Short mmCIF file of C-alpha atoms in Angstrom, two decimals:
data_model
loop_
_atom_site.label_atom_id
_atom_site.label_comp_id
_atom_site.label_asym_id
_atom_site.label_seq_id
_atom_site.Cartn_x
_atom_site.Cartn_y
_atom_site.Cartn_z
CA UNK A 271 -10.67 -31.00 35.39
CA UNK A 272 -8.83 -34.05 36.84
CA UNK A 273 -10.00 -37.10 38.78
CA UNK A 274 -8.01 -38.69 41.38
CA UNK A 275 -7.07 -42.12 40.77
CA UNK A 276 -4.99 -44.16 43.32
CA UNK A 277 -3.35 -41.29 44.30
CA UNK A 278 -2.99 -39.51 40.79
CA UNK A 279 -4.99 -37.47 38.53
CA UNK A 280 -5.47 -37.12 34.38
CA UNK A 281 -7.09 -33.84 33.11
CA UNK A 282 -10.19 -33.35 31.32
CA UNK A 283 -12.05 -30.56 29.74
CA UNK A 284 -14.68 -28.60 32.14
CA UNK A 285 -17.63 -30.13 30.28
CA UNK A 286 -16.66 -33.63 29.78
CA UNK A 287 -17.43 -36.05 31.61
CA UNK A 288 -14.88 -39.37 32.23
CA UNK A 289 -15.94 -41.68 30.40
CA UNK A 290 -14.27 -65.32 30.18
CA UNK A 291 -16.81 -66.96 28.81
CA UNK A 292 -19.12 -68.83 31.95
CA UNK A 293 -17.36 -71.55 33.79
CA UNK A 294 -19.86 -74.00 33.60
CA UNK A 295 -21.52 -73.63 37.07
CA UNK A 296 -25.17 -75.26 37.34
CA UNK A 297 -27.66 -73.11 36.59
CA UNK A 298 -30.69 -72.58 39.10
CA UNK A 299 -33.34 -70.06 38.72
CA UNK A 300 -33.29 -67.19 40.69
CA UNK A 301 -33.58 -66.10 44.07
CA UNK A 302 -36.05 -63.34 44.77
CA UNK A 303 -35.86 -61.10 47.90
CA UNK A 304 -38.67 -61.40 50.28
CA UNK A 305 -39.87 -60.17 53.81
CA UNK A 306 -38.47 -63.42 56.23
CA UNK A 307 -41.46 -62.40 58.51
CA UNK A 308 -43.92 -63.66 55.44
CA UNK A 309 -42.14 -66.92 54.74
CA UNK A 310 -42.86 -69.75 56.89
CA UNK A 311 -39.61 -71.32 58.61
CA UNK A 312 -39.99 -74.43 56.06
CA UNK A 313 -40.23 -72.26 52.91
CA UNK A 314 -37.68 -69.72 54.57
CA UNK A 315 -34.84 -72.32 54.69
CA UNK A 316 -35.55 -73.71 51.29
CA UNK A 317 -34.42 -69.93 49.89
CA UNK A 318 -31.77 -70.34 52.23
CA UNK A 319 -30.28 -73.40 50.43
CA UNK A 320 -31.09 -72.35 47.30
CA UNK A 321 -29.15 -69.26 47.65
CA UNK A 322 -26.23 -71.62 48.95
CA UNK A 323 -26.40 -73.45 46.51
CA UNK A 324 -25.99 -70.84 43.60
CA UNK A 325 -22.67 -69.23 45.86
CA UNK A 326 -20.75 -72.39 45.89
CA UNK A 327 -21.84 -72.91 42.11
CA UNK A 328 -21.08 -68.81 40.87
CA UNK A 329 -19.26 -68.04 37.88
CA UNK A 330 -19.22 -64.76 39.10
CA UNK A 331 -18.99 -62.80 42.43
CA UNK A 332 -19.75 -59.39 43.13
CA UNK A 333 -19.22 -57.70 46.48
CA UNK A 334 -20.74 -54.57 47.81
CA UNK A 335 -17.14 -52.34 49.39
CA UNK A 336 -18.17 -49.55 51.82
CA UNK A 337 -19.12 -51.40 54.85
CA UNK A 338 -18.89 -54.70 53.39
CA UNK A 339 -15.44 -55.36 51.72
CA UNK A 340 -14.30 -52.49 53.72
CA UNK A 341 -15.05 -51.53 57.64
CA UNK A 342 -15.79 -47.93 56.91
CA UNK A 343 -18.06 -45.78 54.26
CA UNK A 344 -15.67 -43.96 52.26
CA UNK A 345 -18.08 -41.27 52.15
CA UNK A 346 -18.18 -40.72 55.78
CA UNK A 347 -14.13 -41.03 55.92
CA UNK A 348 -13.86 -38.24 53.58
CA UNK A 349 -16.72 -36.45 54.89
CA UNK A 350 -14.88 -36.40 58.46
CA UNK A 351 -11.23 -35.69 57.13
CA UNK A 352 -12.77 -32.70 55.54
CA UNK A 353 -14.57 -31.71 58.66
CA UNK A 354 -17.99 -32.32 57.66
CA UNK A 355 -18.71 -35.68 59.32
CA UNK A 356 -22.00 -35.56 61.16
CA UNK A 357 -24.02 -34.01 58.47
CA UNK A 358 -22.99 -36.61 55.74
CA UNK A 359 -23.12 -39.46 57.67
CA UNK A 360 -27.04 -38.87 58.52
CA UNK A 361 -27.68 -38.57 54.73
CA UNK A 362 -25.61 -42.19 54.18
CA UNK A 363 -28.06 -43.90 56.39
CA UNK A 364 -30.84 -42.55 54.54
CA UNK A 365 -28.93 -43.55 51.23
CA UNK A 366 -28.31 -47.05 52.54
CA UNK A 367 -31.94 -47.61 53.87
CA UNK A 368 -33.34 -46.41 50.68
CA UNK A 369 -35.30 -43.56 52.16
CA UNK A 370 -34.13 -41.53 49.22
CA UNK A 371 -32.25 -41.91 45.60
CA UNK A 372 -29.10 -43.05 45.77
CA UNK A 373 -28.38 -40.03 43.30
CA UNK A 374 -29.60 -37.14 45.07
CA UNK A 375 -27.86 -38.49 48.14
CA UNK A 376 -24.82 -38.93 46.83
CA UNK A 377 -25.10 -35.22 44.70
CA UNK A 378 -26.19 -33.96 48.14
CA UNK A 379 -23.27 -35.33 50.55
CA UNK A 380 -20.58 -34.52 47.62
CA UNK A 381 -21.75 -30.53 47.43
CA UNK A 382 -21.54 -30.50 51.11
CA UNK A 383 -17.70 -32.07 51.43
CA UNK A 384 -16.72 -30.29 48.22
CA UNK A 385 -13.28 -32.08 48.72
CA UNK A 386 -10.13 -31.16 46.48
CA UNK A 387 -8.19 -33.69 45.06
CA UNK A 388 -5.28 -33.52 47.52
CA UNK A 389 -7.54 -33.88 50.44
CA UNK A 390 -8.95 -37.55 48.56
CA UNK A 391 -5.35 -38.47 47.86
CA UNK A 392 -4.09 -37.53 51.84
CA UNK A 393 -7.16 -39.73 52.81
CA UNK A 394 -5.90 -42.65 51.17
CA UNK A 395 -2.40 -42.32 52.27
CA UNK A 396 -2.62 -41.31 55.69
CA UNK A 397 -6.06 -43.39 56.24
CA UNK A 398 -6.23 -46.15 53.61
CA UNK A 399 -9.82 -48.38 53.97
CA UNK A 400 -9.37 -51.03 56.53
CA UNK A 401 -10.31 -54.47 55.02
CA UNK A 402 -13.06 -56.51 56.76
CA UNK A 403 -11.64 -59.67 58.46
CA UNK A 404 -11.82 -62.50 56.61
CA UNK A 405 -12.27 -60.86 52.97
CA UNK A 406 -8.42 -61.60 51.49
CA UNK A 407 -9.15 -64.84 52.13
CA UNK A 408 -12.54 -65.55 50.75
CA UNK A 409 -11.34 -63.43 47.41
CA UNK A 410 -8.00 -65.88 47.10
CA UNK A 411 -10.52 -68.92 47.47
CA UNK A 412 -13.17 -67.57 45.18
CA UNK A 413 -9.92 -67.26 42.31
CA UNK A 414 -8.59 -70.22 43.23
CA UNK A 415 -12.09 -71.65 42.20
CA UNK A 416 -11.65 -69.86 38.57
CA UNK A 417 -14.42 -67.55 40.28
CA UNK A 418 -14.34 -63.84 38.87
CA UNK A 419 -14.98 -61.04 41.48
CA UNK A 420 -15.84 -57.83 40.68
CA UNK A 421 -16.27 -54.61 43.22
CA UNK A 422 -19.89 -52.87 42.28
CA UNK A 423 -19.47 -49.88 44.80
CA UNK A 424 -21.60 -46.66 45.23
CA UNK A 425 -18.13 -44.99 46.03
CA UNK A 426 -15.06 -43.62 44.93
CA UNK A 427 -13.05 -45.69 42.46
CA UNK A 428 -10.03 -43.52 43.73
CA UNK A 429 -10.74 -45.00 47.21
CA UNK A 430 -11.58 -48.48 45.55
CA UNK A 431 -9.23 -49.47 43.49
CA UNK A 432 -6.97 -49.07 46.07
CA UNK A 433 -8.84 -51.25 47.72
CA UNK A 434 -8.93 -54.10 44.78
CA UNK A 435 -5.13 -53.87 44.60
CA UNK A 436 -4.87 -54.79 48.08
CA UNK A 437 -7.51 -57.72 47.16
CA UNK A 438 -5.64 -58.79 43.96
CA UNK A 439 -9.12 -57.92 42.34
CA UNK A 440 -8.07 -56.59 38.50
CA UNK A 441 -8.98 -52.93 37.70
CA UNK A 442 -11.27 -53.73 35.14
CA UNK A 443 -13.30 -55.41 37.07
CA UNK A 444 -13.79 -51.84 39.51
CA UNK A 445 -17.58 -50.40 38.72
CA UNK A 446 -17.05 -47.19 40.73
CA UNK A 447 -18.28 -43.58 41.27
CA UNK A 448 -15.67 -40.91 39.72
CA UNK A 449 -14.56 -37.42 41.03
CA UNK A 450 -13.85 -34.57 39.37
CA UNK A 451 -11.87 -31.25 39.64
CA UNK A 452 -10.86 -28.69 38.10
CA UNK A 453 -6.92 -28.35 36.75
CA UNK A 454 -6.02 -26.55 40.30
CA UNK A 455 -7.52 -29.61 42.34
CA UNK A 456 -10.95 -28.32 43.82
CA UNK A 457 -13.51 -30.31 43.77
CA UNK A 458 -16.15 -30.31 40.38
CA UNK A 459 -18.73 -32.61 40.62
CA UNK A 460 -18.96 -36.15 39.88
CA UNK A 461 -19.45 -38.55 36.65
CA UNK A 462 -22.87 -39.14 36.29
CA UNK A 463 -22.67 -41.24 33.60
CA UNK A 464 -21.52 -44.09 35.52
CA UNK A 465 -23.91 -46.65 36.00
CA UNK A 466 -23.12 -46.75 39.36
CA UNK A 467 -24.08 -42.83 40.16
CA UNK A 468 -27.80 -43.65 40.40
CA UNK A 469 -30.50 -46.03 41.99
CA UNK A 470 -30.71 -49.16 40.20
CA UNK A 471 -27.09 -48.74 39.23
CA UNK A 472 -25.85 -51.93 40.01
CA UNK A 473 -28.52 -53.91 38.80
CA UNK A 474 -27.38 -52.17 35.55
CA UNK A 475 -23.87 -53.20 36.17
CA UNK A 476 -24.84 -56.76 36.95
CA UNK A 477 -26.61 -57.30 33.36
CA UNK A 478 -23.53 -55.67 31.81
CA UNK A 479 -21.11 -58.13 33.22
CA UNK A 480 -24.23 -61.10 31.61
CA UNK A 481 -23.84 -59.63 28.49
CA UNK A 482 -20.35 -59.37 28.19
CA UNK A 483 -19.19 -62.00 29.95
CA UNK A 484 -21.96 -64.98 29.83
CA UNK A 485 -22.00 -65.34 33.44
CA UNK A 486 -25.05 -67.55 34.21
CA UNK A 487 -24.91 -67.37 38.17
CA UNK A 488 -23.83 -64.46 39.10
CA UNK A 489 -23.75 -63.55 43.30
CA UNK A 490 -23.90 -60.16 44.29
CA UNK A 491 -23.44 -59.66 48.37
CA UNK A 492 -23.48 -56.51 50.47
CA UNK A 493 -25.28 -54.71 53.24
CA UNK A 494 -27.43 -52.12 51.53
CA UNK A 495 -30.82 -51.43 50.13
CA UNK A 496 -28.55 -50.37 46.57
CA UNK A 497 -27.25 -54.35 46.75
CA UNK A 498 -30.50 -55.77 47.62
CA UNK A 499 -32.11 -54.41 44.89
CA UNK A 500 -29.30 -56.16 41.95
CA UNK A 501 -31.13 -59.17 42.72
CA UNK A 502 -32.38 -59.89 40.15
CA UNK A 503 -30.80 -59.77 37.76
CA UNK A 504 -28.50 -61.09 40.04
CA UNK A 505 -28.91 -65.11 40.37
CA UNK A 506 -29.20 -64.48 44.36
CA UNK A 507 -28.33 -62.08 46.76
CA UNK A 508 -26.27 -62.42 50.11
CA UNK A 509 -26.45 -60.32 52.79
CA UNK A 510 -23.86 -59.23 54.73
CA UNK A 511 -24.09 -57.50 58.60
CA UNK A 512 -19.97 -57.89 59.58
CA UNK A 513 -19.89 -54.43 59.53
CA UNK A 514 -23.44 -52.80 59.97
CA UNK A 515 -26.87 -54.49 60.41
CA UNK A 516 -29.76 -52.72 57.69
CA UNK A 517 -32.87 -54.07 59.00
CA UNK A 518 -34.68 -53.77 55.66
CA UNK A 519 -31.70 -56.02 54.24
CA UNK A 520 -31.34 -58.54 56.95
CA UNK A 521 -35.47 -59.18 56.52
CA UNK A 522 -35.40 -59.22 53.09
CA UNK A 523 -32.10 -61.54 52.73
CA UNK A 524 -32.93 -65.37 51.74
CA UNK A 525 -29.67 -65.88 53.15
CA UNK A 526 -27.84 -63.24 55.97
CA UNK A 527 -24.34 -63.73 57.26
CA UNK A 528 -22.48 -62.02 60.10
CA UNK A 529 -18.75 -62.71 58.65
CA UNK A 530 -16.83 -63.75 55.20
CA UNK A 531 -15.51 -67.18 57.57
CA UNK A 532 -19.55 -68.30 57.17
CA UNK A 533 -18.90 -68.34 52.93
CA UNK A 534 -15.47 -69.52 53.33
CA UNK A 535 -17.09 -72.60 55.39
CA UNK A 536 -19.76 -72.92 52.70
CA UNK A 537 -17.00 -72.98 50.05
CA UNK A 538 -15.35 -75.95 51.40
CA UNK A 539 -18.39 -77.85 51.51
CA UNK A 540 -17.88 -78.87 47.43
#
C-alpha cells in the first residue's frame, strides 16, 4: 500500500500501518469550557480575559484546519469530487457536533468515498484548500513572536501539509489523519494509529507537544466539538465561527471570534 503525500506516495506492506524548550510566556492556570448561558455576564467576561490573556502570552499555538485554517472540510471536498457529497457531509456534522465518535465517523465517511490515490492527488491540484482570510497573516505574526504553530487536524495530512506549506508552518509540526492504498492506488483504509484518528485525539496530541516540547501555555483554536474538548490539557481554548457557527462550541467557548483580524488585534495589544 501507498499513502498520498503532497501529491506523492511511498509503499508499504498490506498489514502495516504508517507509522524548543518554552519561551518563557507567563503561566496562568487553565481555562475550562463552560455553558455561557450558566455564567453570569461578570464571571463570563473574566474567562474571557483570561483566555486573552494566555493567547497573547502562548508559547505554543495550535489551530484546528478544516473549516478553520481552511474554508472547506476536506472530507466533504473529496467526498464531492468523488461523487459522494451529500451522504458524507451529513455524517461530518454529526462528527463535528459530537453526536458520534470521531472514529466511527471518520471509518464510516472513508468506506463510503473509498477514494484512490489519484483522485486525492487531482483534488489537491485542480482544487487546492482555500485559506481563510486573515490566517497567513496571523501565522507570520504568531512566528514573528517566536510563537510555534502546529496544525492538529481530523483530516488528511496529504490535504494538510499542503496546506502548512502554503502557511510556512514546518512539516513536523502536521498531526494529521493518513490514507492508505494498495500498490495500484485504490483506496485501503486509514492509519489508525494516529492519535488524531479517534475522539480525544487531539487532547492526546496536545500533551505530546507538553512533553516534548515544555510548552507551558499552549492555545488550541478551532470550530469543533474534537477542538473543544483539547482544552484541557490545553491552557485555553478559542473558538472560531469564520467559517461555520457549532452552537455547542460557540456556548461553551470562554472566548468566540468571528475572524483571525479579532487575534491579530489582540496581538498588537502587547
Amino acid at each position: 500500500m501507498a499513502e498520498a503525500r503532497s501529491g506523492q506516495s511511498y509503499a508499504v506492506r498490506p498489514s502495516e500501518a504508517s507509522s524548543p524548550a518554552a519561551t518563557g510566556g507567563a503561566s496562568l492556570p487553565p481555562v475550562h469550557s463552560g455553558s455561557a448561558a450558566a455564567v453570569s455576564p461578570g464571571l463570563s467576561m473574566t474567562a474571557a480575559a483570561q483566555t486573552q490573556e494566555l493567547f497573547r502570552c502562548a508559547d505554543a499555538v495550535c489551530f484546528d484546519v478544516d473549516s478553520t485554517v481552511i474554508r472547506e472540510e476536506g472530507i466533504d471536498e473529496l467526498a464531492k469530487f468523488c461523487g459522494v457529497g451529500d451522504a458524507v457531509t451529513e455524517m461530518t456534522l454529526k462528527a463535528m457536533g459530537g453526536s458520534v465518535s470521531f472514529h466511527t465517523a471518520l471509518s464510516e465517511r472513508l468506506s463510503i468515498i473509498k477514494c484512490s490515490r489519484e483522485q486525492v492527488n487531482k483534488l489537491i491540484t485542480d482544487h487546492p484548500p482555500q485559506l481563510t482570510p486573515g490566517i497567513k497573516e496571523l501565522v507570520e505574526k504568531l512566528h514573528q513572536r517566536s510563537v510555534k504553530v502546529f496544525l492538529v487536524s481530523g483530516g488528511f495530512r496529504c490535504i494538510v501539509e499542503h496546506v502548512a506549506s502554503q502557511l510556512s508552518i514546518p512539516l513536523h509540526h502536521v498531526y494529521a489523519n493518513r490514507l492508505k492504498f494498495f500498490f495500484n492506488g485504490e483506496y485501503a483504509g486509514f492509519d489508525e494509529s494516529q492519535p488524531t484518528a479517534q475522539s480525544g485525539g487531539k487532547s492526546r496530541v496536545i500533551s505530546m507537544l507538553q512533553e516534548e516540547y515544555g510548552f507551558r501555555n499552549i492555545v488550541m483554536i478551532g470550530d469543533g466539538a474534537t477542538d473543544l474538548e483539547a482544552c484541557p490539557p490545553a491552557s485555553a481554548f478559542i473558538g472560531f465561527g469564520g467559517n461555520v457557527v457549532r452552537q455547542q462550541v460557540k456556548e461553551k467557548s470562554s472566548w468566540y471570534v468571528s475572524s483571525f483580524g479579532e487575534l491579530l488585534k489582540e496581538l498588537e495589544k502587547i
